Amino acid sequence: MKKLFHSFKFAFQGFWLACKEQSNLRIHLFISAVVVGLAFYFGVSKLDWCILLLCIGLVISLELMNSSIEGIVDLVSPERQVKAGKIKDIAAAAVLVSAAVSFFVGLLIFSKYFF
């Protein structure tokens, strides 16, 4: 049980650290808060809630992974290298794809309330 507690403790510490140090994560969290607020305001269905929360979780998780990958690449390759840059670009692309898909999912869900 103590190991489980420590695992959660370290995970929350990591999340808090990322929130303090990663501006893109803070942007995603702000947008997520806006989306959750809109979902409450419009009273979206349970299915729409599930879809929105999955999208939010995906984007936030990939942003955390991207930050981790960038940190590891910077650690093992402090000098600028083309291959290191490509690795970081690919990790960032994963966030971009998930954010773009989530944006369009949000449009589909919320469009009935705006149009």
PDB file of C-alpha atoms in Angstrom:
ATOM      1  CA  MET A   1       0.000   0.000   0.000  1.00  0.00           C
ATOM      2  CA  LYS A   2       2.900   2.310   0.782  1.00  0.00           C
ATOM      3  CA  LYS A   3       4.345   1.788  -2.716  1.00  0.00           C
ATOM      4  CA  LEU A   4       1.002   2.669  -4.259  1.00  0.00           C
ATOM      5  CA  PHE A   5       0.812   5.849  -2.189  1.00  0.00           C
ATOM      6  CA  HIS A   6       4.334   6.825  -3.257  1.00  0.00           C
ATOM      7  CA  SER A   7       3.489   6.131  -6.903  1.00  0.00           C
ATOM      8  CA  PHE A   8       0.546   8.519  -6.747  1.00  0.00           C
ATOM      9  CA  LYS A   9       2.621  11.057  -4.824  1.00  0.00           C
ATOM     10  CA  PHE A  10       5.341  11.049  -7.491  1.00  0.00           C
ATOM     11  CA  ALA A  11       2.767  11.220 -10.279  1.00  0.00           C
ATOM     12  CA  PHE A  12       1.095  14.275  -8.729  1.00  0.00           C
ATOM     13  CA  GLN A  13       4.507  15.865  -8.177  1.00  0.00           C
ATOM     14  CA  GLY A  14       5.310  15.301 -11.843  1.00  0.00           C
ATOM     15  CA  PHE A  15       2.004  16.778 -12.943  1.00  0.00           C
ATOM     16  CA  TRP A  16       2.496  19.831 -10.722  1.00  0.00           C
ATOM     17  CA  LEU A  17       6.050  20.289 -12.013  1.00  0.00           C
ATOM     18  CA  ALA A  18       4.842  20.098 -15.608  1.00  0.00           C
ATOM     19  CA  CYS A  19       2.111  22.654 -14.847  1.00  0.00           C
ATOM     20  CA  LYS A  20       4.703  25.051 -13.455  1.00  0.00           C
ATOM     21  CA  GLU A  21       7.266  24.585 -16.221  1.00  0.00           C
ATOM     22  CA  GLN A  22       5.317  23.853 -19.405  1.00  0.00           C
ATOM     23  CA  SER A  23       3.357  26.761 -20.855  1.00  0.00           C
ATOM     24  CA  ASN A  24       1.732  24.578 -23.530  1.00  0.00           C
ATOM     25  CA  LEU A  25       0.327  22.323 -20.821  1.00  0.00           C
ATOM     26  CA  ARG A  26      -1.156  25.345 -19.060  1.00  0.00           C
ATOM     27  CA  ILE A  27      -2.775  26.405 -22.348  1.00  0.00           C
ATOM     28  CA  HIS A  28      -4.280  22.934 -22.810  1.00  0.00           C
ATOM     29  CA  LEU A  29      -5.534  22.943 -19.217  1.00  0.00           C
ATOM     30  CA  PHE A  30      -7.146  26.365 -19.704  1.00  0.00           C
ATOM     31  CA  ILE A  31      -8.878  25.225 -22.896  1.00  0.00           C
ATOM     32  CA  SER A  32      -9.977  22.054 -21.095  1.00  0.00           C
ATOM     33  CA  ALA A  33     -11.515  24.143 -18.314  1.00  0.00           C
ATOM     34  CA  VAL A  34     -13.403  26.205 -20.907  1.00  0.00           C
ATOM     35  CA  VAL A  35     -14.677  23.033 -22.591  1.00  0.00           C
ATOM     36  CA  VAL A  36     -15.798  21.552 -19.257  1.00  0.00           C
ATOM     37  CA  GLY A  37     -17.525  24.827 -18.398  1.00  0.00           C
ATOM     38  CA  LEU A  38     -19.353  24.837 -21.729  1.00  0.00           C
ATOM     39  CA  ALA A  39     -20.345  21.200 -21.265  1.00  0.00           C
ATOM     40  CA  PHE A  40     -21.878  22.021 -17.872  1.00  0.00           C
ATOM     41  CA  TYR A  41     -23.565  25.146 -19.239  1.00  0.00           C
ATOM     42  CA  PHE A  42     -25.156  23.354 -22.184  1.00  0.00           C
ATOM     43  CA  GLY A  43     -25.897  20.146 -20.274  1.00  0.00           C
ATOM     44  CA  VAL A  44     -24.319  17.815 -22.804  1.00  0.00           C
ATOM     45  CA  SER A  45     -25.278  14.148 -22.789  1.00  0.00           C
ATOM     46  CA  LYS A  46     -23.388  11.488 -20.855  1.00  0.00           C
ATOM     47  CA  LEU A  47     -21.974  10.140 -24.104  1.00  0.00           C
ATOM     48  CA  ASP A  48     -20.754  13.606 -25.100  1.00  0.00           C
ATOM     49  CA  TRP A  49     -19.186  13.992 -21.637  1.00  0.00           C
ATOM     50  CA  CYS A  50     -17.321  10.723 -22.112  1.00  0.00           C
ATOM     51  CA  ILE A  51     -16.075  11.774 -25.535  1.00  0.00           C
ATOM     52  CA  LEU A  52     -14.999  15.222 -24.321  1.00  0.00           C
ATOM     53  CA  LEU A  53     -13.200  13.814 -21.274  1.00  0.00           C
ATOM     54  CA  LEU A  54     -11.415  11.214 -23.400  1.00  0.00           C
ATOM     55  CA  CYS A  55     -10.259  13.949 -25.779  1.00  0.00           C
ATOM     56  CA  ILE A  56      -9.079  16.127 -22.892  1.00  0.00           C
ATOM     57  CA  GLY A  57      -7.255  13.208 -21.290  1.00  0.00           C
ATOM     58  CA  LEU A  58      -5.613  12.288 -24.579  1.00  0.00           C
ATOM     59  CA  VAL A  59      -4.331  15.797 -25.281  1.00  0.00           C
ATOM     60  CA  ILE A  60      -3.080  16.350 -21.720  1.00  0.00           C
ATOM     61  CA  SER A  61      -1.413  12.917 -21.626  1.00  0.00           C
ATOM     62  CA  LEU A  62       0.315  13.444 -24.949  1.00  0.00           C
ATOM     63  CA  GLU A  63       1.479  16.901 -23.886  1.00  0.00           C
ATOM     64  CA  LEU A  64       3.016  15.354 -20.769  1.00  0.00           C
ATOM     65  CA  MET A  65       4.684  12.644 -22.870  1.00  0.00           C
ATOM     66  CA  ASN A  66       5.942  15.256 -25.331  1.00  0.00           C
ATOM     67  CA  SER A  67       7.476  17.264 -22.497  1.00  0.00           C
ATOM     68  CA  SER A  68       9.121  14.107 -21.152  1.00  0.00           C
ATOM     69  CA  ILE A  69      10.520  13.152 -24.546  1.00  0.00           C
ATOM     70  CA  GLU A  70      11.863  16.668 -25.102  1.00  0.00           C
ATOM     71  CA  GLY A  71      13.502  16.586 -21.672  1.00  0.00           C
ATOM     72  CA  ILE A  72      15.130  13.221 -22.314  1.00  0.00           C
ATOM     73  CA  VAL A  73      16.375  14.308 -25.749  1.00  0.00           C
ATOM     74  CA  ASP A  74      17.835  17.500 -24.272  1.00  0.00           C
ATOM     75  CA  LEU A  75      19.490  15.477 -21.514  1.00  0.00           C
ATOM     76  CA  VAL A  76      21.170  12.920 -23.780  1.00  0.00           C
ATOM     77  CA  SER A  77      21.879  15.341 -26.620  1.00  0.00           C
ATOM     78  CA  PRO A  78      22.594  18.809 -25.205  1.00  0.00           C
ATOM     79  CA  GLU A  79      24.210  19.939 -28.445  1.00  0.00           C
ATOM     80  CA  ARG A  80      21.951  20.630 -31.400  1.00  0.00           C
ATOM     81  CA  GLN A  81      21.561  17.576 -33.629  1.00  0.00           C
ATOM     82  CA  VAL A  82      19.278  17.039 -36.603  1.00  0.00           C
ATOM     83  CA  LYS A  83      18.101  13.614 -35.407  1.00  0.00           C
ATOM     84  CA  ALA A  84      17.313  14.957 -31.916  1.00  0.00           C
ATOM     85  CA  GLY A  85      15.278  17.755 -33.479  1.00  0.00           C
ATOM     86  CA  LYS A  86      13.325  15.266 -35.583  1.00  0.00           C
ATOM     87  CA  ILE A  87      12.496  13.190 -32.508  1.00  0.00           C
ATOM     88  CA  LYS A  88      11.190  16.274 -30.712  1.00  0.00           C
ATOM     89  CA  ASP A  89       9.199  17.352 -33.779  1.00  0.00           C
ATOM     90  CA  ILE A  90       7.532  13.947 -34.059  1.00  0.00           C
ATOM     91  CA  ALA A  91       6.569  14.009 -30.374  1.00  0.00           C
ATOM     92  CA  ALA A  92       5.122  17.503 -30.829  1.00  0.00           C
ATOM     93  CA  ALA A  93       3.207  16.282 -33.884  1.00  0.00           C
ATOM     94  CA  ALA A  94       1.423  13.709 -31.711  1.00  0.00           C
ATOM     95  CA  VAL A  95       0.110  16.534 -29.542  1.00  0.00           C
ATOM     96  CA  LEU A  96      -0.889  18.539 -32.606  1.00  0.00           C
ATOM     97  CA  VAL A  97      -2.845  15.645 -34.113  1.00  0.00           C
ATOM     98  CA  SER A  98      -4.680  14.907 -30.862  1.00  0.00           C
ATOM     99  CA  ALA A  99      -5.462  18.590 -30.301  1.00  0.00           C
ATOM    100  CA  ALA A 100      -6.727  19.028 -33.876  1.00  0.00           C
ATOM    101  CA  VAL A 101      -8.954  15.946 -33.684  1.00  0.00           C
ATOM    102  CA  SER A 102     -10.218  17.055 -30.267  1.00  0.00           C
ATOM    103  CA  PHE A 103     -11.011  20.495 -31.665  1.00  0.00           C
ATOM    104  CA  PHE A 104     -13.158  18.990 -34.414  1.00  0.00           C
ATOM    105  CA  VAL A 105     -14.831  16.608 -31.959  1.00  0.00           C
ATOM    106  CA  GLY A 106     -15.656  19.653 -29.827  1.00  0.00           C
ATOM    107  CA  LEU A 107     -17.079  21.435 -32.859  1.00  0.00           C
ATOM    108  CA  LEU A 108     -19.306  18.463 -33.615  1.00  0.00           C
ATOM    109  CA  ILE A 109     -20.539  18.235 -30.032  1.00  0.00           C
ATOM    110  CA  PHE A 110     -21.091  21.948 -29.425  1.00  0.00           C
ATOM    111  CA  SER A 111     -22.288  22.966 -32.906  1.00  0.00           C
ATOM    112  CA  LYS A 112     -25.878  22.008 -32.078  1.00  0.00           C
ATOM    113  CA  TYR A 113     -25.852  24.620 -29.296  1.00  0.00           C
ATOM    114  CA  PHE A 114     -24.439  27.427 -31.428  1.00  0.00           C
ATOM    115  CA  PHE A 115     -26.001  26.895 -34.852  1.00  0.00           C
TER     116      PHE A 115
END
